[in-house]
Amino acid sequence: MPFPGEKRWLLLGVALAILASYFAPQFNRYYLGVAIDVGIAIILATSLNLINGHTGQFSLGHAGFMAVGGFFSAWLSLKAGVTADAFWFFPLALVAGGLLSAVVGLLVGVPSLRLRGDYLAIVTLGFGEIIRVVAQNTEAIGAASGLKGIPKLTTLGWTFGFAAVTIYAITALVNSTYGRGFIAVHDDEIAAESNGVDTTRTKVTAFVTGAFFAGIAGGLYAHHKQFLSPTGFDWLKSIDIVVMVILGGMGRTVGVIAAAILLTLMPELLRDFSEYRMILYALLIILLMLLRPAGLFSFNLKRRKHS
Amino acid sequence: MDWLQQIINGLGLGAIYALIALGYTMVYGVLRFINFAHSDVLMLGAFSSFYIAPKIEKVMGSQSLLGCILVFILAAAICACLGMLIERLAYRPLRNRPKLTVLITAIGVSLLIEFTCQNENVFGASPQPFPKLLPEKSIHFGNVILSSNDLLTVTVTIVLLAAMWLIVQKTRIGTAMRAVSYNQQAALLMGVPVNRIISFTFGLGSALAAVAGILYAIKAPGIEPLMGVQPGLRAFVAAVLGGIGNLPGAVLGGVLLGLLETIAGGIPGLSNYRDAIAFGILILILILKPAGLLGRSSVEKV
């Protein structure tokens, strides 16, 4: 899983983002929209990969954190009444959404990360549902009808800029001395604990960081679609992101990014078969688990043992 | 608000949760994983009886008791086979893999069943009216109404729970189930046919799910491919609440959850949060008493 020269990737990503936003007005609007979807999916999948892949904690509530960030930043920009030319407001609103999402992640993570495996999966699913129910009953964010008329602030540049930052931050975190703790927890929690890794703290860190970036992705999504509804963040949305991580191979950053791109483009290419999309996803999950549990893109010669 | 009425409604709902929770707990007991597809077997049970009932009705006449029993038995048999099939195809090849792999597969199986059934060539996504299996009567005690459906639910549940207890505690196969649950390797060494026992457990659990599915469909008579999701999740919470792997715990958890949900649904202001209540309880229980009300906590050996 080594990912050398992550700084280079960051610079490359940011440069591409600036270049892309320079040329963006000449692109077809449809392709532009799809490209932004891809960027958001990359952020979501990379951030979930930190929790599910690198740290080995199975979270099924990523859509909940996306909702927190999305609703909060959208609410901010609606409150502030910003228009499309507010350049510096947008990243601040995104980060604010991400921070609130991280706080919620902390509240969720501290109690539930004492649990393992399937219990954790269920609890995170439950928290995702609770977030959705709360959103549905909160008047300030439009309750069940959701938020409408969110200014269109998401551009290709911001999306890929944040995607590059996400990839950089998470790979740098995992490859740091501290971040080796994530891998240790993934490989064997008890062994990690007895080697002096504070496992609960490590898991909470992964969870909070993942939630932060999911919140940012939510904000980008909100200002891209210009409409948010609580029902859009149910657990099937979480499953979408989980499938990206599984398909890419848990803990394999490049694979997960590739899977995020592929799974976002696929429904666009297979528009005529849209009613079979989820059936296909489900089959994909089962077959991958039976045949290639390390992910579709796991051609690495250096095989990491999956516990 | 009439408390007695709420309690009766809650018991009717709780009995259904208890039946579903029993299936979760049994599978968890022998295999140590959450069978996510359990709630979809429940849905398939409701749909099989939806297709069987009219045919039975032609032979036995409408709304007869014997016909109703026959519908239950046939649907349970179909689902038992389905449950065993799912175990054979999806879970058995993964028997010695990490738990997470099995969990993800279970989610995949659940999604596969749900979305295949939602396809318009299978059941379609829109709700369909569930036929009346028995004439519906209600008995009035002053303000309190006791419907025959709730009575049926509670009776069926008690009978099945007693049967389950007898099977698990008194029969040879039940002893084998407990042995597999206790230690699969040791059971295998003592000559217990582990594969067959696991298959049987899945069959039994799925049959219970089918019965619960029919009872649920009688209670809320619009059936659709996603109908199992909500009761399934709640029954899972019930199983954890009582202590997963523990049969009496599943029943206790089911009844408690049914009562809590019905009572909370009657309180204005709380009723909007009904969907969140079960998960709130789950989180509380896991934080305060991770082994559940009747469960014993175990220490992981290294």
Coordinates of C-alpha atoms in Angstrom, one line a residue:
Chain A
M1 CA 0.0 0.0 0.0
P2 CA 2.9 2.4 -0.3
F3 CA 2.0 5.5 -2.0
P4 CA 5.2 7.4 -2.7
G5 CA 5.5 11.1 -3.3
E6 CA 2.0 12.1 -2.1
K7 CA 3.0 15.7 -2.2
R8 CA 3.6 15.4 -5.9
W9 CA 0.1 14.1 -6.3
L10 CA -1.3 17.0 -4.3
L11 CA 0.5 19.5 -6.5
L12 CA -0.6 17.7 -9.6
G13 CA -4.2 17.5 -8.4
V14 CA -4.3 21.2 -7.5
A15 CA -2.6 22.2 -10.8
L16 CA -5.1 20.1 -12.7
A17 CA -8.0 21.6 -10.7
I18 CA -6.9 25.1 -11.6
L19 CA -6.4 24.2 -15.2
A20 CA -9.8 22.5 -15.3
S21 CA -11.6 25.4 -13.8
Y22 CA -9.9 27.7 -16.4
F23 CA -11.2 25.6 -19.2
A24 CA -14.4 24.5 -17.6
P25 CA -16.7 27.1 -19.3
Q26 CA -15.9 25.5 -22.7
F27 CA -17.0 22.0 -21.5
N28 CA -20.4 20.6 -22.2
R29 CA -22.5 21.2 -19.2
Y30 CA -23.5 17.5 -18.9
Y31 CA -19.9 16.3 -18.9
L32 CA -19.0 19.0 -16.5
G33 CA -21.8 17.8 -14.1
V34 CA -20.6 14.2 -14.4
A35 CA -17.0 15.2 -13.8
I36 CA -18.1 17.0 -10.6
D37 CA -20.0 13.9 -9.5
V38 CA -16.8 11.9 -10.1
G39 CA -14.8 14.3 -7.9
I40 CA -17.3 14.2 -5.1
A41 CA -17.3 10.4 -5.3
I42 CA -13.5 10.3 -5.0
I43 CA -13.7 12.4 -1.8
L44 CA -16.4 10.2 -0.3
A45 CA -14.7 6.9 -1.3
T46 CA -11.2 8.0 -0.1
S47 CA -12.5 9.2 3.2
L48 CA -14.5 6.1 3.8
N49 CA -11.5 4.1 2.8
L50 CA -9.7 5.5 5.8
I51 CA -12.3 4.1 8.1
N52 CA -13.3 0.9 6.4
G53 CA -10.1 0.1 4.5
H54 CA -7.1 1.3 6.4
T55 CA -8.5 1.0 9.9
G56 CA -10.7 -2.0 9.2
Q57 CA -13.8 -0.6 10.9
F58 CA -16.9 -1.2 9.0
S59 CA -19.0 1.9 8.9
L60 CA -22.3 2.0 7.1
G61 CA -23.2 5.6 7.9
H62 CA -21.1 7.7 5.6
A63 CA -24.1 9.2 3.9
G64 CA -25.2 10.5 7.3
F65 CA -22.0 12.6 7.6
M66 CA -22.3 13.7 4.1
A67 CA -25.8 14.9 5.0
V68 CA -24.6 16.9 8.0
G69 CA -21.9 18.7 6.0
G70 CA -24.2 19.2 3.1
F71 CA -27.1 20.6 5.0
F72 CA -25.0 22.8 7.2
S73 CA -23.0 24.5 4.4
A74 CA -26.1 24.9 2.3
W75 CA -27.9 26.4 5.2
L76 CA -25.0 28.8 5.7
S77 CA -24.9 29.9 2.1
L78 CA -28.7 30.3 2.1
K79 CA -28.6 32.3 5.3
A80 CA -25.8 34.5 4.0
G81 CA -27.6 35.0 0.8
V82 CA -24.5 34.6 -1.3
T83 CA -24.4 34.7 -5.0
A84 CA -22.4 32.8 -7.5
D85 CA -19.4 35.2 -7.4
A86 CA -18.7 34.8 -3.7
F87 CA -15.3 33.2 -4.1
W88 CA -13.9 32.9 -0.6
F89 CA -17.2 32.2 1.1
F90 CA -17.6 28.8 -0.5
P91 CA -14.5 27.0 0.8
L92 CA -15.2 28.4 4.3
A93 CA -18.8 27.2 4.2
L94 CA -17.5 23.8 3.1
V95 CA -15.0 23.6 5.8
A96 CA -17.6 24.7 8.3
G97 CA -19.8 21.8 7.1
G98 CA -16.9 19.5 7.4
L99 CA -16.1 20.6 10.9
L100 CA -19.7 20.1 12.1
S101 CA -19.6 16.7 10.4
A102 CA -16.4 15.9 12.3
V103 CA -18.0 16.9 15.6
V104 CA -20.9 14.6 14.9
G105 CA -18.4 12.0 13.9
L106 CA -16.7 12.4 17.3
L107 CA -20.1 12.1 19.1
V108 CA -20.9 9.0 17.1
G109 CA -17.4 7.5 17.2
V110 CA -16.6 7.7 20.9
P111 CA -19.4 5.5 22.1
S112 CA -19.7 3.2 19.2
L113 CA -16.0 2.5 18.4
R114 CA -15.7 0.4 21.4
L115 CA -17.6 -2.1 19.4
R116 CA -16.2 -4.3 16.7
G117 CA -17.2 -5.7 13.3
D118 CA -20.8 -6.3 12.7
Y119 CA -22.0 -4.4 15.8
L120 CA -20.2 -1.3 14.6
A121 CA -21.7 -1.7 11.2
I122 CA -25.2 -1.7 12.6
V123 CA -24.6 1.2 15.0
T124 CA -23.2 3.4 12.3
L125 CA -26.2 2.4 10.1
G126 CA -28.4 3.4 13.0
F127 CA -26.6 6.7 13.5
G128 CA -27.0 7.4 9.8
E129 CA -30.7 6.8 10.1
I130 CA -31.0 9.0 13.2
I131 CA -29.3 11.8 11.4
R132 CA -31.8 11.4 8.5
V133 CA -34.7 11.4 10.9
V134 CA -33.5 14.5 12.7
A135 CA -33.0 16.2 9.4
Q136 CA -36.5 15.3 8.4
N137 CA -37.9 16.9 11.5
T138 CA -35.8 20.1 11.6
E139 CA -37.6 23.1 10.3
A140 CA -34.5 25.2 9.8
I141 CA -33.3 23.0 7.0
G142 CA -36.7 22.5 5.4
A143 CA -37.8 19.3 7.3
A144 CA -39.1 16.6 5.0
S145 CA -39.2 18.8 1.9
G146 CA -35.5 19.6 2.1
L147 CA -33.6 22.7 1.0
K148 CA -34.2 24.3 -2.3
G149 CA -32.5 27.0 -4.3
I150 CA -29.0 26.5 -3.0
P151 CA -26.6 28.7 -5.0
K152 CA -24.6 26.9 -7.5
L153 CA -21.1 27.4 -6.2
T154 CA -19.5 24.1 -6.8
T155 CA -17.1 24.3 -9.7
L156 CA -14.8 21.7 -11.2
G157 CA -11.9 23.5 -9.7
W158 CA -13.2 23.4 -6.1
T159 CA -14.2 19.8 -6.5
F160 CA -10.9 18.5 -7.7
G161 CA -9.0 20.8 -5.5
F162 CA -10.7 19.4 -2.5
A163 CA -10.4 15.9 -3.9
A164 CA -6.6 16.4 -4.2
V165 CA -6.4 17.7 -0.7
T166 CA -8.5 14.8 0.6
I167 CA -6.3 12.2 -1.1
Y168 CA -3.2 14.0 0.0
A169 CA -4.3 14.4 3.6
I170 CA -5.4 10.8 4.0
T171 CA -2.4 9.2 2.4
A172 CA -0.1 11.4 4.3
L173 CA -1.9 10.6 7.5
V174 CA -1.8 6.9 6.9
N175 CA 1.9 6.9 5.9
S176 CA 2.9 9.0 9.0
T177 CA 4.2 7.3 12.1
Y178 CA 1.0 8.0 13.8
G179 CA -0.9 6.6 10.9
R180 CA 0.8 3.2 11.1
G181 CA -1.6 2.8 14.1
F182 CA -4.5 2.6 11.6
I183 CA -2.9 -0.3 9.8
A184 CA -2.0 -1.9 13.1
V185 CA -5.6 -1.7 14.3
H186 CA -6.7 -3.1 11.0
D187 CA -4.4 -6.1 11.1
D188 CA -4.9 -7.1 14.7
E189 CA -6.5 -4.9 17.3
I190 CA -5.4 -6.9 20.3
A191 CA -1.8 -7.0 19.1
A192 CA -1.9 -3.3 18.3
E193 CA -3.2 -2.6 21.8
S194 CA -0.5 -4.6 23.5
N195 CA 2.1 -2.8 21.4
G196 CA 1.1 0.5 22.9
V197 CA -1.4 1.7 20.2
D198 CA -4.3 3.5 21.8
T199 CA -6.8 1.6 19.6
T200 CA -9.9 3.5 20.6
R201 CA -8.2 6.8 20.0
T202 CA -6.9 5.6 16.6
K203 CA -10.3 4.5 15.5
V204 CA -11.9 7.7 16.6
T205 CA -9.3 9.7 14.7
A206 CA -10.0 7.7 11.6
F207 CA -13.7 8.2 12.1
V208 CA -13.6 11.9 12.7
T209 CA -11.2 12.5 9.8
G210 CA -13.4 10.4 7.5
A211 CA -16.5 12.3 8.7
F212 CA -14.8 15.7 8.1
F213 CA -14.1 14.9 4.4
A214 CA -17.5 13.3 4.0
G215 CA -19.0 16.6 5.2
I216 CA -17.0 18.5 2.6
A217 CA -18.2 16.2 -0.1
G218 CA -21.7 16.8 1.2
G219 CA -21.2 20.6 0.8
L220 CA -19.9 20.2 -2.7
Y221 CA -22.8 17.9 -3.5
A222 CA -25.4 20.4 -2.1
H223 CA -24.0 23.3 -4.1
H224 CA -23.8 21.2 -7.2
K225 CA -27.3 19.7 -7.2
Q226 CA -28.8 22.9 -5.6
F227 CA -31.3 20.7 -3.8
L228 CA -31.0 18.6 -0.7
S229 CA -33.6 16.2 0.6
P230 CA -33.1 14.1 3.8
T231 CA -34.3 10.9 2.0
G232 CA -31.4 11.2 -0.4
F233 CA -29.0 10.3 2.4
D234 CA -30.5 7.0 3.4
W235 CA -28.4 3.9 3.9
L236 CA -28.4 3.0 0.2
K237 CA -26.3 6.1 -0.4
S238 CA -23.9 4.7 2.2
I239 CA -23.9 1.4 0.4
D240 CA -23.0 3.2 -2.9
I241 CA -19.8 4.5 -1.2
V242 CA -19.1 1.2 0.5
V243 CA -19.2 -0.6 -2.8
M244 CA -16.6 1.8 -4.2
V245 CA -14.3 1.0 -1.3
I246 CA -14.9 -2.8 -1.6
L247 CA -14.5 -2.8 -5.4
G248 CA -11.3 -0.8 -5.2
G249 CA -9.9 -3.1 -2.5
M250 CA -10.1 -1.9 1.1
G251 CA -7.1 0.1 2.0
R252 CA -5.8 0.5 -1.5
T253 CA -6.1 4.2 -2.2
V254 CA -5.5 4.1 -6.0
G255 CA -7.9 1.2 -6.4
V256 CA -10.6 3.0 -4.4
I257 CA -10.2 6.1 -6.5
A258 CA -10.4 4.1 -9.7
A259 CA -13.5 2.3 -8.4
A260 CA -15.1 5.7 -7.5
I261 CA -14.5 6.9 -11.0
L262 CA -15.8 3.7 -12.6
L263 CA -18.9 3.4 -10.4
T264 CA -19.9 7.1 -11.0
L265 CA -19.4 6.8 -14.8
M266 CA -21.1 3.4 -15.1
P267 CA -24.7 4.5 -14.4
E268 CA -24.2 7.4 -16.8
L269 CA -23.1 5.0 -19.5
L270 CA -25.7 2.4 -18.7
R271 CA -28.6 4.8 -18.5
D272 CA -31.0 2.4 -20.3
F273 CA -30.4 -0.3 -17.7
S274 CA -30.8 2.0 -14.7
E275 CA -33.3 -0.4 -13.0
Y276 CA -30.7 -3.1 -13.0
R277 CA -28.0 -0.9 -11.4
M278 CA -28.6 -2.0 -7.8
I279 CA -29.0 -5.6 -8.8
L280 CA -25.7 -5.4 -10.5
Y281 CA -24.1 -3.7 -7.4
A282 CA -25.4 -6.5 -5.2
L283 CA -24.1 -9.2 -7.4
L284 CA -20.8 -7.4 -7.6
I285 CA -20.5 -7.3 -3.8
I286 CA -21.3 -11.0 -3.5
L287 CA -19.0 -12.1 -6.3
L288 CA -16.2 -9.9 -5.1
M289 CA -16.4 -11.3 -1.6
L290 CA -16.5 -14.8 -2.9
L291 CA -13.8 -14.5 -5.6
R292 CA -11.7 -11.4 -5.0
P293 CA -12.1 -10.2 -1.4
A294 CA -9.1 -7.9 -1.8
G295 CA -10.8 -5.8 -4.5
L296 CA -11.0 -5.8 -8.2
F297 CA -7.9 -3.7 -8.7
S298 CA -5.6 -5.7 -6.5
F299 CA -3.0 -6.6 -9.0
N300 CA -0.2 -5.5 -6.6
L301 CA 2.7 -7.9 -6.5
K302 CA 3.3 -7.0 -2.9
R303 CA 0.3 -8.7 -1.4
R304 CA -0.7 -7.4 2.0
K305 CA -2.2 -10.0 4.2
H306 CA -5.8 -9.3 4.9
S307 CA -6.9 -10.3 8.3
Chain B
M1 CA -54.5 8.0 25.3
D2 CA -55.5 4.7 26.6
W3 CA -52.5 2.9 28.0
L4 CA -54.0 -0.5 28.0
Q5 CA -54.8 -0.2 24.4
Q6 CA -51.3 0.9 23.6
I7 CA -49.9 -2.1 25.6
I8 CA -52.1 -4.5 23.6
N9 CA -51.0 -3.1 20.3
G10 CA -47.4 -3.1 21.5
L11 CA -47.6 -6.7 22.4
G12 CA -49.0 -7.6 19.0
L13 CA -46.1 -5.8 17.3
G14 CA -43.6 -7.1 19.8
A15 CA -44.6 -10.7 19.2
I16 CA -43.7 -10.3 15.5
Y17 CA -40.4 -8.7 16.4
A18 CA -39.7 -11.6 18.8
L19 CA -40.3 -14.1 16.0
I20 CA -37.9 -12.3 13.6
A21 CA -35.4 -11.7 16.4
L22 CA -35.4 -15.4 17.1
G23 CA -34.1 -16.2 13.6
Y24 CA -31.4 -13.6 13.9
T25 CA -30.3 -14.9 17.2
M26 CA -30.2 -18.5 16.1
V27 CA -28.1 -17.8 13.1
Y28 CA -25.8 -15.5 15.1
G29 CA -25.6 -18.2 17.7
V30 CA -24.2 -20.8 15.4
L31 CA -22.3 -18.7 12.9
R32 CA -21.5 -15.4 14.7
F33 CA -22.6 -13.1 12.0
I34 CA -25.7 -11.0 11.3
N35 CA -27.7 -12.5 8.5
F36 CA -28.8 -9.2 6.8
A37 CA -30.9 -11.2 4.4
H38 CA -33.1 -12.4 7.2
S39 CA -35.5 -9.4 6.7
D40 CA -35.7 -10.3 3.0
V41 CA -36.7 -13.8 3.7
L42 CA -39.5 -12.3 5.8
M43 CA -40.6 -10.4 2.8
L44 CA -40.4 -13.5 0.6
G45 CA -42.6 -15.3 3.2
A46 CA -45.2 -12.6 2.9
F47 CA -45.1 -12.8 -0.9
S48 CA -45.2 -16.6 -1.1
S49 CA -48.4 -16.6 1.0
F50 CA -49.7 -13.8 -1.2
Y51 CA -49.4 -16.1 -4.2
I52 CA -50.4 -19.3 -2.3
A53 CA -53.5 -18.0 -0.5
P54 CA -55.7 -17.6 -3.5
K55 CA -54.9 -21.1 -4.7
I56 CA -55.6 -22.6 -1.2
E57 CA -58.8 -20.5 -1.1
K58 CA -60.1 -22.2 -4.3
V59 CA -59.7 -25.6 -2.7
M60 CA -60.5 -25.0 0.9
G61 CA -63.1 -22.2 0.6
S62 CA -62.3 -18.6 1.7
Q63 CA -61.0 -17.7 5.1
S64 CA -61.0 -21.1 6.7
L65 CA -58.8 -21.9 9.6
L66 CA -57.3 -25.1 8.0
G67 CA -56.5 -23.1 4.8
C68 CA -54.8 -20.4 6.8
I69 CA -52.7 -23.0 8.6
L70 CA -51.8 -24.5 5.3
V71 CA -50.7 -21.1 3.9
F72 CA -48.5 -20.6 6.9
I73 CA -46.9 -24.1 6.5
L74 CA -46.3 -23.8 2.8
A75 CA -44.8 -20.3 3.0
A76 CA -42.6 -21.4 5.9
A77 CA -41.4 -24.4 3.9
I78 CA -40.6 -22.3 0.9
C79 CA -38.7 -19.8 3.0
A80 CA -36.9 -22.6 4.8
C81 CA -35.6 -23.9 1.5
L82 CA -34.6 -20.4 0.4
G83 CA -32.8 -19.8 3.6
M84 CA -30.8 -23.0 3.2
L85 CA -30.1 -22.1 -0.4
I86 CA -28.7 -18.7 0.6
E87 CA -26.5 -20.3 3.2
R88 CA -25.3 -22.9 0.8
L89 CA -24.5 -20.5 -2.1
A90 CA -23.3 -17.3 -0.3
Y91 CA -22.2 -18.1 3.2
R92 CA -20.8 -21.6 3.2
P93 CA -17.9 -20.8 0.8
L94 CA -16.9 -18.0 3.3
R95 CA -17.1 -20.1 6.4
N96 CA -13.5 -19.6 7.4
R97 CA -13.0 -16.1 6.1
P98 CA -12.9 -12.9 8.2
K99 CA -16.2 -11.9 9.7
L100 CA -16.3 -8.6 7.8
T101 CA -16.2 -10.5 4.4
V102 CA -19.3 -12.5 5.5
L103 CA -21.0 -9.4 6.7
I104 CA -20.5 -7.6 3.4
T105 CA -21.7 -10.6 1.5
A106 CA -24.8 -10.7 3.7
I107 CA -25.5 -7.1 2.8
G108 CA -25.0 -8.0 -0.9
V109 CA -27.4 -10.9 -0.6
S110 CA -30.0 -8.6 1.0
L111 CA -29.7 -6.0 -1.7
L112 CA -29.8 -8.6 -4.4
I113 CA -33.1 -10.0 -3.1
E114 CA -34.6 -6.6 -2.6
F115 CA -33.7 -5.1 -5.9
T116 CA -34.5 -8.3 -7.9
C117 CA -37.9 -8.4 -6.3
Q118 CA -38.4 -4.6 -7.0
N119 CA -38.0 -5.3 -10.7
E120 CA -41.2 -4.9 -12.5
N121 CA -40.9 -8.4 -13.9
V122 CA -40.8 -9.9 -10.4
F123 CA -43.0 -8.3 -7.8
G124 CA -42.7 -4.7 -8.8
A125 CA -42.0 -1.8 -6.4
S126 CA -45.5 -0.7 -5.6
P127 CA -47.4 -2.1 -2.6
Q128 CA -49.9 -4.9 -3.2
P129 CA -53.0 -5.6 -1.1
F130 CA -52.5 -8.7 1.1
P131 CA -55.5 -11.1 1.1
K132 CA -57.5 -11.7 4.3
L133 CA -56.6 -15.2 5.6
L134 CA -59.1 -15.3 8.4
P135 CA -62.2 -13.3 9.2
E136 CA -61.4 -10.3 11.2
K137 CA -63.2 -9.7 14.4
S138 CA -62.6 -7.4 17.3
I139 CA -63.7 -7.8 20.9
H140 CA -64.5 -4.7 22.9
F141 CA -63.8 -4.4 26.6
G142 CA -65.1 -1.0 27.4
N143 CA -62.7 1.3 25.5
V144 CA -60.2 -1.3 24.8
I145 CA -60.3 -3.2 21.5
L146 CA -58.8 -6.6 21.2
S147 CA -58.5 -7.5 17.5
S148 CA -58.5 -11.1 16.4
N149 CA -55.3 -10.4 14.4
D150 CA -53.4 -9.5 17.5
L151 CA -54.7 -12.5 19.2
L152 CA -53.6 -14.7 16.3
T153 CA -50.2 -13.1 16.3
V154 CA -49.6 -13.6 20.0
T155 CA -51.0 -17.2 19.9
V156 CA -48.8 -18.2 16.9
T157 CA -45.8 -16.6 18.5
I158 CA -46.3 -18.4 21.8
V159 CA -46.8 -21.8 20.1
L160 CA -43.7 -21.3 17.9
L161 CA -41.6 -20.1 20.8
A162 CA -42.6 -23.2 22.8
A163 CA -41.8 -25.4 19.8
M164 CA -38.4 -23.7 19.4
W165 CA -37.6 -24.1 23.0
L166 CA -38.4 -27.8 22.8
I167 CA -36.4 -28.3 19.6
V168 CA -33.3 -26.5 21.0
Q169 CA -33.4 -28.0 24.5
K170 CA -34.9 -31.4 24.2
T171 CA -34.1 -32.9 20.8
R172 CA -30.9 -34.4 19.5
I173 CA -30.6 -31.8 16.7
G174 CA -31.1 -29.1 19.2
T175 CA -28.3 -30.4 21.3
A176 CA -26.1 -30.5 18.2
M177 CA -27.1 -26.9 17.5
R178 CA -26.0 -25.8 20.9
A179 CA -22.8 -27.8 20.5
V180 CA -22.0 -26.0 17.2
S181 CA -22.8 -22.7 18.8
Y182 CA -20.5 -23.4 21.7
N183 CA -17.5 -24.6 19.7
Q184 CA -17.7 -25.5 16.0
Q185 CA -14.4 -27.3 15.9
A186 CA -15.0 -29.4 19.0
A187 CA -18.5 -30.3 17.7
L188 CA -17.0 -31.4 14.4
L189 CA -14.5 -33.6 16.3
M190 CA -17.3 -35.2 18.3
G191 CA -19.0 -36.2 15.1
V192 CA -21.6 -33.5 14.8
P193 CA -22.4 -32.9 11.1
V194 CA -21.7 -29.2 11.4
N195 CA -22.8 -28.3 7.8
R196 CA -26.1 -30.0 8.2
I197 CA -26.7 -28.4 11.6
I198 CA -26.0 -24.9 10.2
S199 CA -28.2 -25.6 7.2
F200 CA -31.0 -26.8 9.6
T201 CA -30.6 -23.6 11.7
F202 CA -30.9 -21.4 8.6
G203 CA -34.0 -23.4 7.6
L204 CA -35.6 -23.0 11.0
G205 CA -34.8 -19.3 11.2
S206 CA -36.1 -18.6 7.8
A207 CA -39.3 -20.5 8.5
L208 CA -39.8 -18.3 11.5
A209 CA -39.2 -15.3 9.4
A210 CA -41.8 -16.4 6.9
V211 CA -44.4 -16.8 9.6
A212 CA -43.5 -13.4 11.0
G213 CA -43.7 -12.0 7.5
I214 CA -47.3 -13.2 7.1
L215 CA -48.3 -11.9 10.5
Y216 CA -46.7 -8.6 9.7
A217 CA -48.5 -8.5 6.4
I218 CA -51.8 -9.2 8.1
K219 CA -51.1 -6.3 10.5
A220 CA -50.0 -3.9 7.8
P221 CA -51.7 -5.2 4.7
G222 CA -49.7 -3.6 1.9
I223 CA -46.8 -5.8 0.9
E224 CA -43.8 -4.6 -1.2
P225 CA -40.2 -5.8 -1.7
L226 CA -38.8 -3.4 1.0
M227 CA -41.4 -4.3 3.6
G228 CA -38.9 -6.4 5.5
V229 CA -36.3 -3.7 6.1
Q230 CA -37.9 -1.8 8.9
P231 CA -39.2 -4.8 11.0
G232 CA -36.0 -6.6 10.2
L233 CA -33.8 -3.8 11.6
R234 CA -36.0 -3.5 14.6
A235 CA -36.0 -7.2 15.3
F236 CA -32.2 -7.1 15.0
V237 CA -32.1 -4.4 17.6
A238 CA -34.4 -6.5 19.7
A239 CA -32.0 -9.5 19.4
V240 CA -29.1 -7.3 20.5
L241 CA -31.2 -5.7 23.3
G242 CA -31.9 -9.2 24.7
G243 CA -28.4 -10.4 24.2
I244 CA -27.7 -11.8 20.8
G245 CA -27.4 -15.5 20.6
N246 CA -29.8 -15.9 23.5
L247 CA -33.3 -17.2 22.7
P248 CA -35.3 -15.9 25.7
G249 CA -33.4 -12.7 25.3
A250 CA -34.7 -12.3 21.7
V251 CA -38.2 -12.7 22.9
L252 CA -37.8 -10.3 25.7
G253 CA -36.1 -7.8 23.4
G254 CA -38.8 -8.1 20.8
V255 CA -41.7 -7.6 23.2
L256 CA -39.9 -4.6 24.9
L257 CA -39.2 -3.0 21.6
G258 CA -42.7 -3.5 20.3
L259 CA -44.1 -1.9 23.5
L260 CA -41.6 1.0 23.5
E261 CA -42.3 1.8 19.8
T262 CA -46.1 1.7 20.2
I263 CA -46.0 3.8 23.4
A264 CA -43.6 6.3 21.9
G265 CA -45.7 6.5 18.8
G266 CA -48.6 7.6 20.9
I267 CA -46.8 10.5 22.4
P268 CA -47.1 13.7 20.3
G269 CA -43.7 15.1 19.4
L270 CA -42.0 11.8 19.8
S271 CA -44.0 10.1 17.1
N272 CA -42.0 11.7 14.3
Y273 CA -38.9 10.1 15.8
R274 CA -40.3 6.6 15.8
D275 CA -37.8 5.4 13.2
A276 CA -34.9 6.6 15.4
I277 CA -36.1 5.2 18.7
A278 CA -35.1 1.6 18.0
F279 CA -31.6 2.7 17.0
G280 CA -31.4 5.0 20.0
I281 CA -32.2 2.1 22.3
L282 CA -29.6 0.0 20.4
I283 CA -26.9 2.5 20.9
L284 CA -27.7 2.9 24.6
I285 CA -27.7 -0.8 25.2
L286 CA -24.4 -1.3 23.4
I287 CA -22.8 1.4 25.4
L288 CA -24.2 0.4 28.8
K289 CA -24.5 -3.3 28.5
P290 CA -22.9 -4.5 25.3
A291 CA -23.8 -8.1 26.0
G292 CA -27.5 -7.3 26.1
L293 CA -30.1 -7.7 28.9
L294 CA -29.8 -11.4 29.3
G295 CA -26.4 -12.0 27.6
R296 CA -23.2 -12.8 29.3
S297 CA -20.2 -10.9 28.3
S298 CA -17.3 -12.9 27.0
V299 CA -13.6 -12.1 27.1
E300 CA -11.7 -12.4 23.8
K301 CA -8.9 -15.0 24.1
V302 CA -5.7 -14.2 22.4

